[in-house]
C-alpha atoms as a PDB file:
ATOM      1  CA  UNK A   1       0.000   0.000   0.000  1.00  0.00           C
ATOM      2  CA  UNK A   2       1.257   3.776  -0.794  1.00  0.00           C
ATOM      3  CA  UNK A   3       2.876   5.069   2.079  1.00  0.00           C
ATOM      4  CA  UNK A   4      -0.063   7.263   4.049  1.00  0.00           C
ATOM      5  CA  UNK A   5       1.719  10.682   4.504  1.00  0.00           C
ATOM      6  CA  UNK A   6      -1.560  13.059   3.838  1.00  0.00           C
ATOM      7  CA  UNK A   7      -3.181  12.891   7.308  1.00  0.00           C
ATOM      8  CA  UNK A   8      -4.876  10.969  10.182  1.00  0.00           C
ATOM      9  CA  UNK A   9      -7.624   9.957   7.643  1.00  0.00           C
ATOM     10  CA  UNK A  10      -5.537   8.266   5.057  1.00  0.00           C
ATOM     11  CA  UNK A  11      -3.269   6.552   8.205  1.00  0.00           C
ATOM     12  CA  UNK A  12      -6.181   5.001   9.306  1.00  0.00           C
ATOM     13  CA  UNK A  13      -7.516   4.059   5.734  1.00  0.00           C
ATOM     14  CA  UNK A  14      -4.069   2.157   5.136  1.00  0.00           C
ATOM     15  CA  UNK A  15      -4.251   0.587   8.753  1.00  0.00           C
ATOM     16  CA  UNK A  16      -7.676  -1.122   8.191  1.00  0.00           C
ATOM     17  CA  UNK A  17      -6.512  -2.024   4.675  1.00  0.00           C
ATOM     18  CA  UNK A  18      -3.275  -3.945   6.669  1.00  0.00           C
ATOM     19  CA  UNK A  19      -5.733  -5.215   9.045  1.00  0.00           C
ATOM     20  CA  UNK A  20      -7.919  -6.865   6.364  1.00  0.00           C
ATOM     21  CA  UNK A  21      -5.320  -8.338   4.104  1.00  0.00           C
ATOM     22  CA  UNK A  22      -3.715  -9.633   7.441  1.00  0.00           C
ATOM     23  CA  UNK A  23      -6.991 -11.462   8.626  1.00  0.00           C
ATOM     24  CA  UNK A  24      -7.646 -12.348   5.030  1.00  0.00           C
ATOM     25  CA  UNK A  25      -3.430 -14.439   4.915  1.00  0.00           C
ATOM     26  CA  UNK A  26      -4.419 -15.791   8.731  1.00  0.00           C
ATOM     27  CA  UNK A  27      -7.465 -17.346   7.274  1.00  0.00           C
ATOM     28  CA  UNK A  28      -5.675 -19.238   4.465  1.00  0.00           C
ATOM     29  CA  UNK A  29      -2.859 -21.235   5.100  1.00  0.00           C
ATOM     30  CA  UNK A  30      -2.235 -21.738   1.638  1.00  0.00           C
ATOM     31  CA  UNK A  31      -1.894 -18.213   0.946  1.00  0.00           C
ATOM     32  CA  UNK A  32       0.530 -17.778   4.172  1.00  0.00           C
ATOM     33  CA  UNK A  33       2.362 -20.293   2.432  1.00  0.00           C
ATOM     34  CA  UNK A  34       2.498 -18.399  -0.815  1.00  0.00           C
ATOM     35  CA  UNK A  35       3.809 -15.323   1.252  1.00  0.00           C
ATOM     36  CA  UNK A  36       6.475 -17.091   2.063  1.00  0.00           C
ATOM     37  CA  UNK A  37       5.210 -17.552   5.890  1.00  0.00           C
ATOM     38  CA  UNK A  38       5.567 -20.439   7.738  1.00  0.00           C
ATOM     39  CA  UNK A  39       1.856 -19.735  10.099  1.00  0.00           C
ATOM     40  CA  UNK A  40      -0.023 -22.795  10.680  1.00  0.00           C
ATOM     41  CA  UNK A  41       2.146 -24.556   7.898  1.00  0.00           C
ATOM     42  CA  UNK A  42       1.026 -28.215   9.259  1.00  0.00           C
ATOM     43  CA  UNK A  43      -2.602 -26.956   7.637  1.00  0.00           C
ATOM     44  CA  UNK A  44      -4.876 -26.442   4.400  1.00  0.00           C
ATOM     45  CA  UNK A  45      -7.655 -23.991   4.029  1.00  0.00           C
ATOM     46  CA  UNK A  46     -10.904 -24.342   4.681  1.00  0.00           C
ATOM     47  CA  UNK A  47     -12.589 -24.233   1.537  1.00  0.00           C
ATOM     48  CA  UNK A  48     -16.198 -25.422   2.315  1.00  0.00           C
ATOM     49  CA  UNK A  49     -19.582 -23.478   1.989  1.00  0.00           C
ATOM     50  CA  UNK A  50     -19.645 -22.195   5.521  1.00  0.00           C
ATOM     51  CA  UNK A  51     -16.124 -20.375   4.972  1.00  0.00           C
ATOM     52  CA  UNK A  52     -17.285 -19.050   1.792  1.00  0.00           C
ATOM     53  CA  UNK A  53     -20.599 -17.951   3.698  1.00  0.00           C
ATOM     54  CA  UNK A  54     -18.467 -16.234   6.435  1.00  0.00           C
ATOM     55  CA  UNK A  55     -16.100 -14.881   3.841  1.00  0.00           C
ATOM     56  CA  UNK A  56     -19.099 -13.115   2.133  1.00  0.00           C
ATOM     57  CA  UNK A  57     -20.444 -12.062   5.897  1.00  0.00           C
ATOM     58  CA  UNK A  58     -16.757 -10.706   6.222  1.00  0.00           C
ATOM     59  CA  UNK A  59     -16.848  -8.465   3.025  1.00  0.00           C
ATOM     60  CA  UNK A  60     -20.172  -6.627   3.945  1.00  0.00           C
ATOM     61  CA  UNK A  61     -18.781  -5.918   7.334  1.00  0.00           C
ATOM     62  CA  UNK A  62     -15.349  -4.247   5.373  1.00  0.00           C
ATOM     63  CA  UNK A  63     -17.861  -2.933   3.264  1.00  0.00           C
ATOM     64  CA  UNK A  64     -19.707  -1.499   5.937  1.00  0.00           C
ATOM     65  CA  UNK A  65     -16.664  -0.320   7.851  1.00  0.00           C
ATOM     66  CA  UNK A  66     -15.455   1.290   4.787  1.00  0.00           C
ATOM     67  CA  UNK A  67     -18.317   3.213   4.302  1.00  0.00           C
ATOM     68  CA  UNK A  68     -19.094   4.185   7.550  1.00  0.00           C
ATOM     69  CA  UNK A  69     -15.089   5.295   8.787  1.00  0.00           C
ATOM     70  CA  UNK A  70     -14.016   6.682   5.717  1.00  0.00           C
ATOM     71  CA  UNK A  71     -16.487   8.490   4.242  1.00  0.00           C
ATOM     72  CA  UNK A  72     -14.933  11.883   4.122  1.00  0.00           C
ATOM     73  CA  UNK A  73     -11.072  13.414   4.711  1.00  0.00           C
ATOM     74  CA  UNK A  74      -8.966  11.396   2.729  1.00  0.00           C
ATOM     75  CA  UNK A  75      -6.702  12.714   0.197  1.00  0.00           C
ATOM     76  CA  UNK A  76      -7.061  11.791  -3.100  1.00  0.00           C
ATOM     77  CA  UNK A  77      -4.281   9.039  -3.627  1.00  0.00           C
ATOM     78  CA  UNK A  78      -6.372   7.269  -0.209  1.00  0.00           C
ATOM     79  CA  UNK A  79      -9.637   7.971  -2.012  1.00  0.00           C
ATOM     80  CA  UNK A  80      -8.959   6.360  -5.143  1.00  0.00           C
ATOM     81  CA  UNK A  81      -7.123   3.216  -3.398  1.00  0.00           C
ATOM     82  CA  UNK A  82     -10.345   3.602  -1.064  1.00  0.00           C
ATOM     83  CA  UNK A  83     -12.688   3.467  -4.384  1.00  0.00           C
ATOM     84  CA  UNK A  84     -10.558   0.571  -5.399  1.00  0.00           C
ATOM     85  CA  UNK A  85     -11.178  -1.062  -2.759  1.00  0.00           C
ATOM     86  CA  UNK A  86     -15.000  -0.824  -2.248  1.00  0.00           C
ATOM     87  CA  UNK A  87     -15.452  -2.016  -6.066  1.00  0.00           C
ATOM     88  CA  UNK A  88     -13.361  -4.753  -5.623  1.00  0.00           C
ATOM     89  CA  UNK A  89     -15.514  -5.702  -2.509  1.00  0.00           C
ATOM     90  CA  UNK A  90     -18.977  -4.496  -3.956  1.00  0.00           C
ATOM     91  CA  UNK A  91     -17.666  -7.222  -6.903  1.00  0.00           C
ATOM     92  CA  UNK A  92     -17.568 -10.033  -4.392  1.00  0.00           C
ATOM     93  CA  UNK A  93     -20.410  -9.702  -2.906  1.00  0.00           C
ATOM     94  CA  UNK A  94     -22.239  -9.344  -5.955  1.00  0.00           C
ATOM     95  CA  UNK A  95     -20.444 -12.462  -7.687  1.00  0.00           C
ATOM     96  CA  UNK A  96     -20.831 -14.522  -4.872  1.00  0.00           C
ATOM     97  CA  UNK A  97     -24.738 -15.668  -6.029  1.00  0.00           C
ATOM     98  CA  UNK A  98     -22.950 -16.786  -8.991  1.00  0.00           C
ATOM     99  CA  UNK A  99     -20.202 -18.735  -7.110  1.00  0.00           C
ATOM    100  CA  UNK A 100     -21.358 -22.116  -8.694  1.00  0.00           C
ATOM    101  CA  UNK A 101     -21.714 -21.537 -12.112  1.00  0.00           C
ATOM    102  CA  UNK A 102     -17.993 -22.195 -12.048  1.00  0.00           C
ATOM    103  CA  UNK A 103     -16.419 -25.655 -12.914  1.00  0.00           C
ATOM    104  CA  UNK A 104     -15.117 -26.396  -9.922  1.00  0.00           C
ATOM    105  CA  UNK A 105     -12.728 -29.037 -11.409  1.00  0.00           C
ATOM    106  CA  UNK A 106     -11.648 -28.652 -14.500  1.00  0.00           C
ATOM    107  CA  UNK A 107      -8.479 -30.343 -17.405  1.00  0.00           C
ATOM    108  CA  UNK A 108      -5.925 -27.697 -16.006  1.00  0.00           C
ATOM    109  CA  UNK A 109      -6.424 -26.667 -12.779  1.00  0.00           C
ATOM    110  CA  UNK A 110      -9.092 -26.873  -9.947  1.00  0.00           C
ATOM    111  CA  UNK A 111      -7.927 -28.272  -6.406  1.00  0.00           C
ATOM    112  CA  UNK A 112      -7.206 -31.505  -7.956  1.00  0.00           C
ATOM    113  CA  UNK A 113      -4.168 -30.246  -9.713  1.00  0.00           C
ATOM    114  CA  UNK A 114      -3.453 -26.902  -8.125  1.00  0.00           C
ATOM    115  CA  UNK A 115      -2.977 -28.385  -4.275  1.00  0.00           C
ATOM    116  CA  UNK A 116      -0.281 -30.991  -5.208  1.00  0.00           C
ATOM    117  CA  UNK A 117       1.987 -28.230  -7.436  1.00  0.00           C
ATOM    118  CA  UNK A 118       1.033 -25.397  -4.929  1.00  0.00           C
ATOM    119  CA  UNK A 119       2.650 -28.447  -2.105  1.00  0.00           C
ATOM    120  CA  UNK A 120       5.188 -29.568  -3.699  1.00  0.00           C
ATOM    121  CA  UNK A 121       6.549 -25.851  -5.110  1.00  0.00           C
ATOM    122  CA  UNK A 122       5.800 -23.554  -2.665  1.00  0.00           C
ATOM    123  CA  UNK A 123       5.960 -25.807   0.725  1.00  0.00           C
ATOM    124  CA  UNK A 124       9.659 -25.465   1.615  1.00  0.00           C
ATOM    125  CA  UNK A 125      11.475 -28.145   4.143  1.00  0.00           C
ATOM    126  CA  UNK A 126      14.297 -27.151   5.530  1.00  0.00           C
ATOM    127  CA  UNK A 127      13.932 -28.768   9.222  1.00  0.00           C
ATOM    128  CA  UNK A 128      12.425 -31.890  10.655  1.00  0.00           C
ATOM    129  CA  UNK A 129       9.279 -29.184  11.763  1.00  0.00           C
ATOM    130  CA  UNK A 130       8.877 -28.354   8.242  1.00  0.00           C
ATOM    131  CA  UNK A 131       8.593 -32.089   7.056  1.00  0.00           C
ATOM    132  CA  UNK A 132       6.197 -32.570   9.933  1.00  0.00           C
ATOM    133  CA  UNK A 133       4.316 -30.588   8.380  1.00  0.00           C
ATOM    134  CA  UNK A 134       4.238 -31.045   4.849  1.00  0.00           C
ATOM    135  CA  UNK A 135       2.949 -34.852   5.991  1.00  0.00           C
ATOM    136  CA  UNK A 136       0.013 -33.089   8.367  1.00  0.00           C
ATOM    137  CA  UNK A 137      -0.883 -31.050   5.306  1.00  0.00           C
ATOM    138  CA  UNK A 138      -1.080 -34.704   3.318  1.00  0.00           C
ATOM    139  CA  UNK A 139      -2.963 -36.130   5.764  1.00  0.00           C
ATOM    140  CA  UNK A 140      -5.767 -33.452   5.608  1.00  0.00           C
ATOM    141  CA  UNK A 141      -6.479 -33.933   1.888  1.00  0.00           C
ATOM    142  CA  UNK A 142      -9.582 -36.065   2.956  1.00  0.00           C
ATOM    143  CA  UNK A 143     -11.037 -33.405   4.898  1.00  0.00           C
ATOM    144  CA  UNK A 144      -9.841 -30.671   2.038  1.00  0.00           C
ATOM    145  CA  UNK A 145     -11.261 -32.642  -0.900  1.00  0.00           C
ATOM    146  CA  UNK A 146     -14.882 -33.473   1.224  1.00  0.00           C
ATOM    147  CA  UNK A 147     -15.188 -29.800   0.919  1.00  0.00           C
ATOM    148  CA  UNK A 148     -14.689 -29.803  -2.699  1.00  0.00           C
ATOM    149  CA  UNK A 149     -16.782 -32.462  -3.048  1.00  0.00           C
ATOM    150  CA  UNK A 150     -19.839 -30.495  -1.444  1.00  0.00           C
ATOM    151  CA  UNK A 151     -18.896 -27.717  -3.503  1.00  0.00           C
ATOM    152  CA  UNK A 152     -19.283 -30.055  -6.345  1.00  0.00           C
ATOM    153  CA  UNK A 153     -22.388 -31.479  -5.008  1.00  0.00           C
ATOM    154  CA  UNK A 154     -23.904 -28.083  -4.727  1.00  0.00           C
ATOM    155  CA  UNK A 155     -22.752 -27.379  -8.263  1.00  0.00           C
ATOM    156  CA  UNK A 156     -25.139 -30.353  -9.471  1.00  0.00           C
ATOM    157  CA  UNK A 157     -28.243 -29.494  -7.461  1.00  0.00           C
ATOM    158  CA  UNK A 158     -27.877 -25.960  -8.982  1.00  0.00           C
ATOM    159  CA  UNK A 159     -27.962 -27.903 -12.598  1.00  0.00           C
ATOM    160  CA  UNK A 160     -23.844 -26.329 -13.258  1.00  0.00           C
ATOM    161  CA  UNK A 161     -22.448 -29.446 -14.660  1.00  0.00           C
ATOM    162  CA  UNK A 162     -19.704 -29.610 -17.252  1.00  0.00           C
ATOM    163  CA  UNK A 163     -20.189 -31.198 -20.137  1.00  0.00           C
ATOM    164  CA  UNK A 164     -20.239 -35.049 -20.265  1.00  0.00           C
ATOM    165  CA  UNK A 165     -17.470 -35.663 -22.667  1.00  0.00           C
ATOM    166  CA  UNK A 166     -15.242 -33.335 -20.379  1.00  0.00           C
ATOM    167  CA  UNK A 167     -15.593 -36.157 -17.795  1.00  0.00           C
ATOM    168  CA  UNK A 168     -13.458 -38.731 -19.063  1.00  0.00           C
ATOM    169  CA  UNK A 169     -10.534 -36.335 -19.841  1.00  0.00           C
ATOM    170  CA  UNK A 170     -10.834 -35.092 -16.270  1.00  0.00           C
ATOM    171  CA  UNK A 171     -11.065 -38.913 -14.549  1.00  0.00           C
ATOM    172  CA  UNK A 172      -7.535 -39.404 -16.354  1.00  0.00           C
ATOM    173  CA  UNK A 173      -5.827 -36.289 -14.579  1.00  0.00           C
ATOM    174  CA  UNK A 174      -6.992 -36.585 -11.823  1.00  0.00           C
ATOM    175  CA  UNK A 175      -5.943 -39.913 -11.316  1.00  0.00           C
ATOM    176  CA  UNK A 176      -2.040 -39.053 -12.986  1.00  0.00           C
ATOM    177  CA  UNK A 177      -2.571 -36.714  -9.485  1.00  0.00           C
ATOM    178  CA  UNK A 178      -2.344 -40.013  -7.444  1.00  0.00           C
ATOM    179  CA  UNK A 179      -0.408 -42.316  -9.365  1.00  0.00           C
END
């Protein structure tokens, strides 16, 4: 984020922007990991409907905050990141009735092929803790993949299915995954 040098207003804009991309990496392991930071490495994201329910609860509470803190005061390089960042949130909120209409899986990528690279390239071990781990992380791919299977299962009861000749194609990478 620009550094906030215009005033109280835009400090406290940039704050609360920190605050919510902090939350946001705490929430997701995965994206810690990306970050290159090593909090709650032994674990996977939650990536079932409830987290996507509370991550759309979250949004209209920034939204609201947003709104309601900043409103006036801010200078205009903390108004237009400010604008930025109420259309990207105004976005997600609005997309999220659409979440499903989304192949979940599909030939080149989807959890089935982006949670074994994202492991095996971004999760570094360089100590016995690290390893540790990397093999709790395996472990959870039951739990991880249930969720994408409701998501999946949610897909079909909303009628959002891929096409059937994408299926075999699909069955075959997927299953190079576990071989």
């Amino acid at each position: 984020f620009a550094e906030a040098t215009e005033g109280p207003a835009d400090k406290a804009l940039f704050a609360f922007f920190e605050e919510v991309f902090e939350r946001d990496v705490a929430a997701s392991p995965l994206r810690a990991m990306q970050l290159g930071r090593k909090t709650r490495y032994d674990e996977l994201d939650d990536v079932s409907e409830a987290r996507y329910q509370a991550d759309l609860e979250q949004a209209k509470a920034d939204l609201a905050r947003l709104k309601r803190d900043f409103p006036t005061g801010l200078s205009p390089n903390a108004a237009f990141y400010a604008s930025l960042f109420r259309e990207r949130t105004e976005d997600r909120i609005d997309d999220f009735r659409w979440r499903r209409h989304q192949y979940v899986l599909t030939l080149v990528s989807g959890p089935h092929t982006d949670l074994p690279v994202q492991l095996i390239n971004q999760h570094k071990v360089e100590s016995r803790e690290d390893a540790l781990a990397y093999i709790s992380r395996l472990k959870q791919f039951s739990r991880y993949f249930a969720q994408v299977q409701e998501r999946l299962d949610l897909a079909d009861k909303a009628g959002i299915l891929p096409p059937r000749y994408f299926f075999p194609d699909l069955i075959n990478v997927s299953r190079n995954q576990i071989k």
